[in-house]
CSV table of C-alpha atoms and ligand atoms in Angstrom, one decimal:
chain,number,residue,atom,x,y,z
A,1,MET,CA,0.1,0.2,0.1
A,2,LYS,CA,1.3,3.5,-1.0
A,3,SER,CA,2.2,5.7,2.1
A,4,ALA,CA,0.1,8.8,3.0
A,5,THR,CA,1.2,11.8,4.3
A,6,ALA,CA,-2.2,13.5,4.5
A,7,ALA,CA,-3.6,11.0,7.0
A,8,ARG,CA,-3.5,12.4,9.9
A,9,THR,CA,-5.2,15.5,10.9
A,10,GLY,CA,-5.8,15.1,14.7
A,11,THR,CA,-2.1,14.9,16.1
A,12,ALA,CA,-1.3,13.7,19.2
A,13,THR,CA,-1.0,16.4,21.8
A,14,THR,CA,-1.7,14.4,25.0
A,15,ASN,CA,0.3,11.5,26.8
A,16,GLU,CA,-3.0,9.3,27.1
A,17,PRO,CA,-3.0,6.1,25.8
A,18,ALA,CA,-5.1,6.0,22.4
A,19,ILE,CA,-6.9,3.1,23.9
A,20,VAL,CA,-8.1,2.5,27.6
A,21,PHE,CA,-10.2,-0.4,28.7
A,22,ASP,CA,-10.7,-0.3,32.0
A,23,ARG,CA,-11.7,-3.3,34.0
A,24,VAL,CA,-14.6,-4.4,31.2
A,25,GLY,CA,-16.8,-6.9,31.3
A,26,VAL,CA,-19.6,-7.8,28.5
A,27,SER,CA,-22.4,-10.2,29.2
A,28,TYR,CA,-24.9,-11.2,26.4
A,29,GLY,CA,-28.2,-12.3,27.8
A,30,ARG,CA,-29.9,-11.4,31.1
A,31,GLY,CA,-30.2,-13.2,34.5
A,32,ARG,CA,-29.9,-17.1,34.5
A,33,LYS,CA,-29.1,-16.8,30.7
A,34,ALA,CA,-26.5,-14.2,31.2
A,35,ALA,CA,-23.2,-15.6,29.3
A,36,VAL,CA,-19.9,-13.7,30.4
A,37,ALA,CA,-18.3,-12.7,27.1
A,38,LEU,CA,-15.4,-10.6,28.8
A,39,ALA,CA,-14.4,-10.9,32.3
A,40,ASP,CA,-12.3,-7.9,33.8
A,41,PHE,CA,-10.5,-6.9,30.6
A,42,THR,CA,-7.8,-4.1,31.2
A,43,LEU,CA,-5.8,-3.0,28.4
A,44,ARG,CA,-3.7,0.1,27.1
A,45,VAL,CA,-2.8,1.2,23.8
A,46,ALA,CA,-0.6,3.8,23.3
A,47,VAL,CA,-0.6,6.1,20.6
A,48,GLY,CA,0.6,4.8,17.2
A,49,GLU,CA,1.0,0.9,18.7
A,50,THR,CA,0.0,-2.1,17.4
A,51,VAL,CA,-1.4,-4.7,19.5
A,52,ALA,CA,-2.8,-8.1,18.5
A,53,LEU,CA,-5.8,-9.8,20.5
A,54,LEU,CA,-4.6,-13.2,20.2
A,55,GLY,CA,-6.8,-16.3,21.3
A,56,PRO,CA,-8.9,-19.0,20.0
A,57,SER,CA,-12.3,-19.0,18.5
A,58,GLY,CA,-14.7,-17.7,21.4
A,59,SER,CA,-12.3,-16.4,23.8
A,60,GLY,CA,-13.8,-12.8,24.0
A,61,LYS,CA,-11.7,-11.4,21.3
A,62,SER,CA,-14.3,-9.8,19.1
A,63,THR,CA,-16.4,-9.0,22.2
A,64,ALA,CA,-13.6,-6.3,23.8
A,65,LEU,CA,-13.2,-4.7,19.9
A,66,LYS,CA,-17.2,-4.3,19.9
A,67,ALA,CA,-16.9,-2.9,23.4
A,68,LEU,CA,-14.5,-0.1,22.1
A,69,ALA,CA,-16.1,0.4,19.0
A,70,GLY,CA,-19.5,1.1,21.0
A,71,PHE,CA,-21.3,-2.4,19.1
A,72,VAL,CA,-21.8,-3.9,22.5
A,73,ARG,CA,-22.7,-1.8,25.8
A,74,PRO,CA,-19.8,-3.2,28.8
A,75,THR,CA,-22.0,-4.5,31.7
A,76,SER,CA,-19.1,-3.0,34.0
A,77,GLY,CA,-16.0,-0.9,33.1
A,78,ALA,CA,-15.5,2.1,30.9
A,79,VAL,CA,-13.7,2.5,27.7
A,80,ARG,CA,-11.7,5.6,27.0
A,81,LEU,CA,-10.1,7.2,23.9
A,82,ALA,CA,-7.3,9.1,24.0
A,83,GLY,CA,-8.6,9.9,27.6
A,84,ARG,CA,-11.9,10.5,26.7
A,85,ASP,CA,-14.7,8.4,28.3
A,86,VAL,CA,-16.4,7.1,25.2
A,87,THR,CA,-18.4,4.2,27.4
A,88,ASP,CA,-21.7,5.8,26.5
A,89,LEU,CA,-21.1,7.3,22.8
A,90,SER,CA,-22.8,5.9,20.1
A,91,PRO,CA,-20.1,4.3,17.5
A,92,ALA,CA,-20.3,7.1,15.1
A,93,ALA,CA,-19.4,9.6,17.6
A,94,ARG,CA,-16.3,7.4,18.6
A,95,GLY,CA,-14.5,8.2,15.2
A,96,ILE,CA,-13.1,4.9,14.9
A,97,GLY,CA,-12.4,2.9,11.7
A,98,VAL,CA,-13.3,-0.6,12.1
A,99,VAL,CA,-12.4,-3.3,9.7
A,100,VAL,CA,-14.1,-6.7,9.8
A,101,GLN,CA,-13.4,-10.2,8.2
A,102,SER,CA,-16.8,-10.3,5.8
A,103,TYR,CA,-15.8,-6.3,4.4
A,104,ALA,CA,-19.1,-5.5,5.1
A,105,LEU,CA,-19.5,-3.5,1.8
A,106,PHE,CA,-22.7,-2.2,0.5
A,107,PRO,CA,-23.4,-4.4,-2.6
A,108,HIS,CA,-25.4,-1.8,-4.5
A,109,MET,CA,-22.9,1.2,-4.0
A,110,SER,CA,-19.6,1.5,-5.8
A,111,VAL,CA,-16.1,1.3,-4.6
A,112,HIS,CA,-16.2,5.0,-4.6
A,113,GLY,CA,-19.7,5.2,-2.8
A,114,ASN,CA,-18.6,2.9,-0.1
A,115,VAL,CA,-16.1,5.0,1.2
A,116,ALA,CA,-17.6,7.8,0.8
A,117,PHE,CA,-20.4,6.7,2.6
A,118,GLY,CA,-18.5,6.8,6.2
A,119,LEU,CA,-17.3,10.3,5.3
A,120,LYS,CA,-20.6,11.5,4.9
A,121,SER,CA,-22.1,9.9,7.8
A,122,HIS,CA,-19.2,12.1,9.8
A,123,ARG,CA,-20.3,15.1,7.9
A,124,VAL,CA,-17.2,16.1,5.9
A,125,PRO,CA,-17.9,18.5,3.8
A,126,ARG,CA,-19.2,17.6,0.6
A,127,ASP,CA,-16.4,19.4,-1.2
A,128,GLU,CA,-13.6,17.4,0.4
A,129,ILE,CA,-15.0,14.2,0.1
A,130,GLY,CA,-13.8,13.2,-3.5
A,131,ALA,CA,-10.4,14.3,-2.4
A,132,ARG,CA,-10.7,12.2,0.7
A,133,VAL,CA,-12.2,9.1,-1.2
A,134,THR,CA,-9.1,9.4,-3.4
A,135,GLU,CA,-6.6,9.7,-0.8
A,136,ALA,CA,-7.8,6.3,0.7
A,137,LEU,CA,-8.2,4.3,-2.3
A,138,GLU,CA,-4.6,5.2,-2.9
A,139,MET,CA,-3.5,4.0,0.5
A,140,VAL,CA,-4.4,0.6,-0.6
A,141,GLY,CA,-3.6,0.6,-4.0
A,142,MET,CA,-7.5,0.3,-5.4
A,143,ALA,CA,-7.6,4.1,-7.0
A,144,GLY,CA,-8.5,2.6,-10.2
A,145,PHE,CA,-11.4,0.6,-9.4
A,146,ALA,CA,-13.6,3.6,-7.9
A,147,GLN,CA,-16.7,3.0,-10.3
A,148,ARG,CA,-16.6,-0.9,-9.8
A,149,LEU,CA,-19.2,-2.9,-7.6
A,150,PRO,CA,-18.0,-4.8,-4.9
A,151,ARG,CA,-19.4,-7.9,-6.7
A,152,GLU,CA,-16.6,-6.8,-9.3
A,153,LEU,CA,-13.8,-7.5,-7.2
A,154,SER,CA,-11.7,-10.5,-5.9
A,155,GLY,CA,-11.9,-11.0,-1.9
A,156,GLY,CA,-8.6,-9.4,-1.2
A,157,GLN,CA,-9.4,-6.3,-3.2
A,158,GLN,CA,-12.7,-6.1,-1.2
A,159,GLN,CA,-10.8,-6.1,1.6
A,160,ARG,CA,-8.7,-3.5,0.7
A,161,VAL,CA,-11.7,-1.3,0.1
A,162,ALA,CA,-12.9,-2.1,3.7
A,163,ILE,CA,-9.7,-0.7,5.0
A,164,ALA,CA,-9.9,2.4,2.9
A,165,ARG,CA,-13.2,3.0,4.2
A,166,ALA,CA,-12.1,2.8,7.4
A,167,LEU,CA,-9.1,4.5,6.9
A,168,ALA,CA,-11.3,7.6,5.1
A,169,ILE,CA,-12.2,9.1,8.4
A,170,ARG,CA,-8.6,9.7,9.6
A,171,PRO,CA,-9.3,7.6,12.8
A,172,ALA,CA,-6.7,8.0,15.5
A,173,VAL,CA,-7.6,4.5,16.2
A,174,LEU,CA,-8.2,1.5,13.8
A,175,LEU,CA,-9.9,-2.0,14.8
A,176,LEU,CA,-9.5,-4.7,12.6
A,177,ASP,CA,-11.0,-7.9,13.4
A,178,GLU,CA,-9.6,-11.0,11.6
A,179,PRO,CA,-9.1,-9.1,8.6
A,180,LEU,CA,-7.5,-11.9,6.4
A,181,ALA,CA,-9.5,-15.0,7.9
A,182,ALA,CA,-11.8,-15.0,4.5
A,183,LEU,CA,-8.9,-14.9,2.1
A,184,ASP,CA,-6.7,-17.8,0.8
A,185,ALA,CA,-3.3,-18.5,2.2
A,186,GLN,CA,-1.4,-16.6,-0.6
A,187,LEU,CA,-3.2,-13.7,-0.7
A,188,ARG,CA,-2.7,-13.7,3.1
A,189,GLN,CA,0.5,-13.5,3.3
A,190,ALA,CA,0.8,-10.5,0.5
A,191,MET,CA,-1.9,-8.8,2.7
A,192,LEU,CA,0.3,-8.9,5.8
A,193,GLY,CA,3.1,-7.3,3.8
A,194,GLU,CA,0.7,-4.5,2.6
A,195,LEU,CA,-0.7,-4.3,6.2
A,196,GLN,CA,3.3,-4.0,7.6
A,197,GLU,CA,3.6,-1.0,5.1
A,198,LEU,CA,0.2,0.5,6.3
A,199,ARG,CA,1.2,1.0,9.9
A,200,LYS,CA,4.7,2.7,9.2
A,201,ALA,CA,2.4,5.0,6.7
A,202,LEU,CA,0.0,5.6,9.7
A,203,PRO,CA,2.7,6.1,12.8
A,204,ASP,CA,0.3,8.0,15.3
A,205,THR,CA,-2.8,5.1,14.5
A,206,ALA,CA,-3.4,2.9,17.2
A,207,MET,CA,-4.4,-0.3,16.0
A,208,LEU,CA,-6.2,-3.1,17.9
A,209,TYR,CA,-5.7,-6.1,15.7
A,210,VAL,CA,-8.0,-9.3,16.2
A,211,THR,CA,-6.6,-13.0,15.1
A,212,HIS,CA,-6.6,-16.5,15.9
A,213,ASP,CA,-3.6,-17.0,14.0
A,214,GLN,CA,-0.3,-16.5,15.9
A,215,ALA,CA,1.9,-15.9,12.3
A,216,GLU,CA,-0.5,-12.4,11.8
A,217,ALA,CA,0.0,-11.5,15.4
A,218,LEU,CA,3.8,-11.8,15.2
A,219,ALA,CA,4.2,-10.2,11.8
A,220,LEU,CA,2.3,-6.9,12.7
A,221,ALA,CA,2.2,-6.5,16.6
A,222,ASP,CA,4.4,-4.5,18.8
A,223,ARG,CA,2.6,-6.1,21.6
A,224,ILE,CA,0.8,-9.4,21.7
A,225,ALA,CA,-2.3,-9.8,24.3
A,226,VAL,CA,-3.5,-13.5,24.7
A,227,MET,CA,-6.7,-14.2,25.5
A,228,ARG,CA,-8.7,-17.5,26.8
A,229,ASP,CA,-12.0,-18.1,28.3
A,230,SER,CA,-13.3,-14.2,28.3
A,231,ARG,CA,-9.8,-13.1,29.9
A,232,LEU,CA,-6.9,-11.6,29.2
A,233,VAL,CA,-3.8,-14.2,30.2
A,234,ASP,CA,-0.7,-12.5,29.2
A,235,ILE,CA,0.6,-9.4,27.3
A,236,ASP,CA,3.9,-8.4,26.0
A,237,THR,CA,6.0,-8.3,22.9
A,238,ALA,CA,6.0,-10.9,21.1
A,239,GLU,CA,9.7,-11.5,21.6
A,240,ASN,CA,9.3,-11.7,25.2
A,241,LEU,CA,6.4,-14.2,25.0
A,242,TRP,CA,8.0,-16.3,22.3
A,243,GLN,CA,11.4,-16.4,24.4
A,244,ARG,CA,9.7,-16.9,28.0
A,245,PRO,CA,6.5,-17.7,27.9
A,246,PRO,CA,5.0,-16.5,31.4
A,247,THR,CA,2.2,-19.6,31.0
A,248,ASP,CA,1.6,-22.9,29.7
A,249,PHE,CA,-1.3,-21.6,27.6
A,250,THR,CA,0.9,-18.9,25.9
A,251,ALA,CA,3.4,-21.2,25.0
A,252,ALA,CA,1.2,-23.8,23.4
A,253,PHE,CA,-0.9,-21.2,21.7
A,254,LEU,CA,2.1,-19.2,20.5
A,255,GLY,CA,4.3,-21.3,18.1
A,256,GLY,CA,3.3,-24.9,20.1
A,257,ALA,CA,5.2,-26.2,22.7
A,258,ASN,CA,6.3,-29.3,24.7
A,259,LEU,CA,5.5,-29.0,28.2
A,260,VAL,CA,7.6,-31.4,30.0
A,261,PRO,CA,6.9,-31.4,34.0
A,262,CYS,CA,9.9,-31.3,35.8
A,263,THR,CA,11.3,-30.4,39.4
A,264,VAL,CA,14.0,-27.7,39.9
A,265,ASN,CA,17.1,-28.7,41.3
A,266,HIS,CA,19.2,-25.8,41.7
A,267,VAL,CA,19.3,-22.2,40.2
A,268,THR,CA,21.7,-19.9,39.5
A,269,GLY,CA,20.6,-16.4,38.0
A,270,THR,CA,19.1,-17.4,34.8
A,271,ALA,CA,20.2,-20.9,34.4
A,272,ALA,CA,18.6,-24.1,36.5
A,273,LEU,CA,19.2,-27.4,36.5
A,274,VAL,CA,16.2,-29.5,36.4
A,275,THR,CA,14.8,-33.0,36.4
A,276,ALA,CA,12.1,-34.6,34.1
A,277,GLY,CA,11.5,-38.0,34.8
A,278,THR,CA,14.8,-39.6,34.9
A,279,ALA,CA,16.8,-37.2,32.5
A,280,THR,CA,18.8,-34.2,34.3
A,281,LEU,CA,18.5,-31.5,32.0
A,282,ARG,CA,19.8,-27.5,32.0
A,283,ALA,CA,16.9,-24.7,31.8
A,284,GLN,CA,16.8,-20.9,31.1
A,285,ALA,CA,15.0,-19.7,34.3
A,286,PRO,CA,13.2,-16.1,33.4
A,287,GLN,CA,14.3,-13.5,35.9
A,288,PRO,CA,10.9,-12.8,38.0
A,289,GLY,CA,8.7,-10.6,36.8
A,290,VAL,CA,5.3,-9.1,37.4
A,291,GLY,CA,3.3,-12.0,38.3
A,292,LEU,CA,6.4,-14.7,38.1
A,293,ALA,CA,7.4,-16.1,41.0
A,294,ASP,CA,11.3,-16.7,41.3
A,295,TRP,CA,12.3,-20.4,41.4
A,296,ALA,CA,13.4,-22.5,43.9
A,297,PRO,CA,14.8,-26.1,44.8
A,298,ASP,CA,11.9,-28.4,44.4
A,299,ASP,CA,9.6,-26.2,42.5
A,300,SER,CA,7.6,-28.1,40.2
A,301,ALA,CA,7.7,-26.4,36.5
A,302,LEU,CA,7.0,-27.3,33.1
A,303,LEU,CA,10.0,-27.1,30.8
A,304,CYS,CA,9.0,-25.5,27.3
A,305,ILE,CA,11.0,-27.1,25.0
A,306,ARG,CA,9.8,-25.8,21.2
A,307,PRO,CA,9.5,-28.7,18.8
A,308,HIS,CA,11.9,-27.1,15.9
A,309,THR,CA,15.1,-27.2,18.6
A,310,ILE,CA,15.1,-30.8,19.0
A,311,THR,CA,17.3,-33.4,16.7
A,312,LEU,CA,16.7,-36.4,15.6
A,313,GLY,CA,19.6,-39.3,14.9
A,314,LYS,CA,20.8,-42.4,15.5
A,315,THR,CA,20.6,-44.0,19.3
A,316,GLY,CA,24.1,-44.3,20.8
A,317,GLU,CA,25.0,-40.6,19.8
A,318,ARG,CA,26.6,-38.7,22.7
A,319,ASP,CA,24.2,-37.1,24.6
A,320,ALA,CA,21.3,-38.8,22.8
A,321,LEU,CA,18.1,-40.4,24.4
A,322,CYS,CA,16.2,-43.2,23.3
A,323,ALA,CA,13.2,-42.7,21.4
A,324,THR,CA,10.2,-44.4,19.9
A,325,VAL,CA,8.6,-42.9,16.9
A,326,LEU,CA,4.7,-42.6,17.4
A,327,THR,CA,3.5,-40.8,14.6
A,328,SER,CA,5.0,-39.0,11.4
A,329,VAL,CA,3.6,-36.3,9.4
A,330,TRP,CA,5.0,-34.6,6.6
A,331,ARG,CA,4.1,-30.9,6.4
A,332,GLY,CA,6.0,-30.2,3.3
A,333,ALA,CA,9.0,-27.9,4.8
A,334,SER,CA,9.0,-29.9,7.8
A,335,THR,CA,7.8,-33.3,9.1
A,336,ARG,CA,6.4,-33.4,12.7
A,337,VAL,CA,7.4,-36.4,14.5
A,338,GLU,CA,6.0,-37.2,17.9
A,339,LEU,CA,8.1,-39.5,20.2
A,340,ALA,CA,7.8,-41.6,23.4
A,341,VAL,CA,11.5,-40.8,24.8
A,342,ASP,CA,12.9,-43.2,27.6
A,343,GLY,CA,12.9,-41.6,30.6
A,344,LEU,CA,10.7,-38.5,29.9
A,345,PRO,CA,7.2,-37.8,30.9
A,346,GLY,CA,4.7,-37.6,28.3
A,347,ASP,CA,5.3,-37.4,24.4
A,348,LEU,CA,7.7,-35.1,22.4
A,349,ALA,CA,6.8,-33.3,19.0
A,350,VAL,CA,9.5,-32.9,17.2
A,351,ASP,CA,10.3,-31.0,14.1
A,352,VAL,CA,12.3,-32.1,11.6
A,353,PRO,CA,13.3,-30.1,8.4
A,354,GLY,CA,12.4,-31.7,5.3
A,355,HIS,CA,10.7,-34.8,4.5
A,356,PHE,CA,11.5,-37.3,7.1
A,357,THR,CA,10.6,-40.6,6.6
A,358,THR,CA,10.7,-43.3,9.3
A,359,GLU,CA,8.7,-46.2,10.6
A,360,VAL,CA,6.2,-46.1,12.9
A,361,GLY,CA,7.8,-47.8,16.2
A,362,ALA,CA,11.4,-47.3,14.9
A,363,VAL,CA,13.9,-46.2,17.7
A,364,VAL,CA,15.7,-43.2,17.3
A,365,GLY,CA,18.2,-41.1,19.3
A,366,VAL,CA,16.7,-37.5,20.3
A,367,ARG,CA,19.3,-34.7,21.1
A,368,LEU,CA,17.6,-32.0,23.3
A,369,PRO,CA,19.0,-28.2,22.8
A,370,ASP,CA,21.2,-27.3,25.8
A,371,PRO,CA,19.6,-25.7,27.6
A,372,ALA,CA,16.6,-27.7,27.2
A,373,GLY,CA,14.0,-24.9,27.3
A,374,VAL,CA,12.7,-22.6,29.4
A,375,LEU,CA,10.8,-22.8,32.4
A,376,ILE,CA,7.1,-22.0,32.8
A,377,PRO,CA,5.5,-22.3,36.4
A,378,ASN,CA,3.5,-24.9,36.5
A,379,ALA,CA,0.0,-24.1,36.7
A,380,VAL,CA,-2.0,-27.1,38.4
A,381,ASP,CA,0.5,-26.4,41.0
A,382,GLY,CA,1.0,-22.9,40.9
A,383,GLY,CA,-0.9,-22.2,44.2
A,384,ARG,CA,2.0,-23.9,46.1
A,385,ARG,CA,4.7,-21.3,44.9
A,386,ARG,CA,4.9,-17.8,45.6
A,387,GLY,CA,3.0,-15.4,43.6
A,388,ALA,CA,2.8,-18.1,40.8
A,389,THR,CA,0.0,-17.1,38.8
A,390,GLY,CA,-1.2,-19.5,35.7
A,391,ALA,CA,-3.1,-16.2,34.5
A,392,GLY,CA,-4.6,-13.4,35.6
A,393,ALA,CA,-6.1,-10.0,33.9
A,394,GLY,CA,-4.3,-8.4,36.8
A,395,ARG,CA,-1.2,-9.1,34.5
A,396,GLU,CA,-1.4,-5.8,32.6
A,397,GLU,CA,-1.0,-2.6,34.9
A,398,ASP,CA,-3.8,-1.3,36.3
A,399,ALA,CA,-5.5,1.2,34.2
A,400,SER,CA,-5.0,4.8,35.6
B,1,ADP,P1,-14.0,-14.7,19.7
B,1,ADP,O1,-13.7,-13.1,18.8
B,1,ADP,O2,-12.7,-14.6,20.6
B,1,ADP,O3,-14.0,-15.7,18.6
B,1,ADP,P2,-16.2,-13.5,20.6
B,1,ADP,O4,-16.1,-12.5,21.4
B,1,ADP,O5,-16.9,-13.5,19.3
B,1,ADP,O6,-15.5,-14.6,20.6
B,1,ADP,O7,-17.3,-14.5,21.8
B,1,ADP,C1,-16.9,-14.7,23.1
B,1,ADP,C2,-18.1,-15.4,23.3
B,1,ADP,O8,-19.0,-14.7,23.7
B,1,ADP,C3,-18.3,-16.7,22.8
B,1,ADP,O9,-18.8,-17.6,24.0
B,1,ADP,C4,-19.7,-16.4,22.3
B,1,ADP,O10,-20.5,-17.7,21.9
B,1,ADP,C5,-20.5,-15.2,22.9
B,1,ADP,N1,-21.0,-14.3,22.0
B,1,ADP,C6,-20.8,-13.4,21.3
B,1,ADP,N2,-21.6,-12.8,20.7
B,1,ADP,C7,-22.8,-13.0,21.1
B,1,ADP,C8,-23.9,-12.8,21.1
B,1,ADP,N3,-24.5,-11.6,20.3
B,1,ADP,N4,-24.9,-13.7,22.1
B,1,ADP,C9,-24.8,-14.2,22.7
B,1,ADP,N5,-23.1,-14.8,23.4
B,1,ADP,C10,-22.4,-14.1,22.4
B,2,MG,MG1,-14.2,-13.0,16.8
């Protein structure tokens, strides 16, 4: 998408976060039929920051976005934009740009008409509308399609128009709800690149990007907020969540992980020695942080070992553990092999580059990296350890 110079009018003059969710709760239905869709949700997004809401289907991502856009009314808590409480404002009065998965274009209106529609409802003067529509369409590379109808466009082009329509009002806040979910894999990859460009072109725009796809979150977000069961589980930079996941849920959801139960023997700084089954392994022990306990001998923990860090070879090689192949599935660029490893509790998933051909039941040698992985508090056992929390909306700083 082309860079826009004129896309910003209201420059940020305050230090207030662009977006604040302050302990927002949303329930659908009333009385005994009420279902909690969002619970105690607190999040701040800075001016110009992109935060991804990442979580499985039904975890409350869209509900959070709708509460901010004004499409659902919070049952409790407040939402603020640039310091202003907008909880009781109509969607139009909030001046937010919203893009949804289904594009939601008006089928009987041209591309130009669709983009102009939002401007009219925002009472942009008539003589400015043409230029504003062109500017927005240029940003998404669709200026040559202004007279087409939505049905005369591909899915990717329709989504570009939907993005242009959201951008035309020059919003300080842009919300995107699974905008690429309806596109095929190849187009999704191309659009991801374009959204990255768009972010650069809009350095003052705060974005909230809802997705269940970790690849999109990793590609686009400054920070990732991981959601589960109506709650915020973890929030941090993609790098931190990947390198030292605070919870087993985030470890598994972001990147996939083997979570091997272990007991801490010894800790020096950020290095630990642990026992997993009958194996003694070195592990990274992340520094105590918000909501994370320090590590002590006899703590039970989970050792997060990423499948791509494990290598397979022959049995009897130095440091190799003996393992039996349970399943082997070729995925194109790599092969996912599930193993039962002698002496280790549970099965181990390994991603071997290329097409790894082996018989189920074959015995292979397994080499874990050194250190083998990173320690994660064991939520099942979490109550025993000081400050060890499996999850909690309190993880995000209290909203001011
Ligand atoms: P996500 O976007 O993460 O898939 P949603 O926010 O759409 O999740 O939904 C969260 C929960 O709220 C789900 O259990 C869903 O079934 C429920 N829910 C969503 N919208 C409604 C609605 N309009 N009425 C009743 N329940 C709803
Ligand atoms: Mg959703």
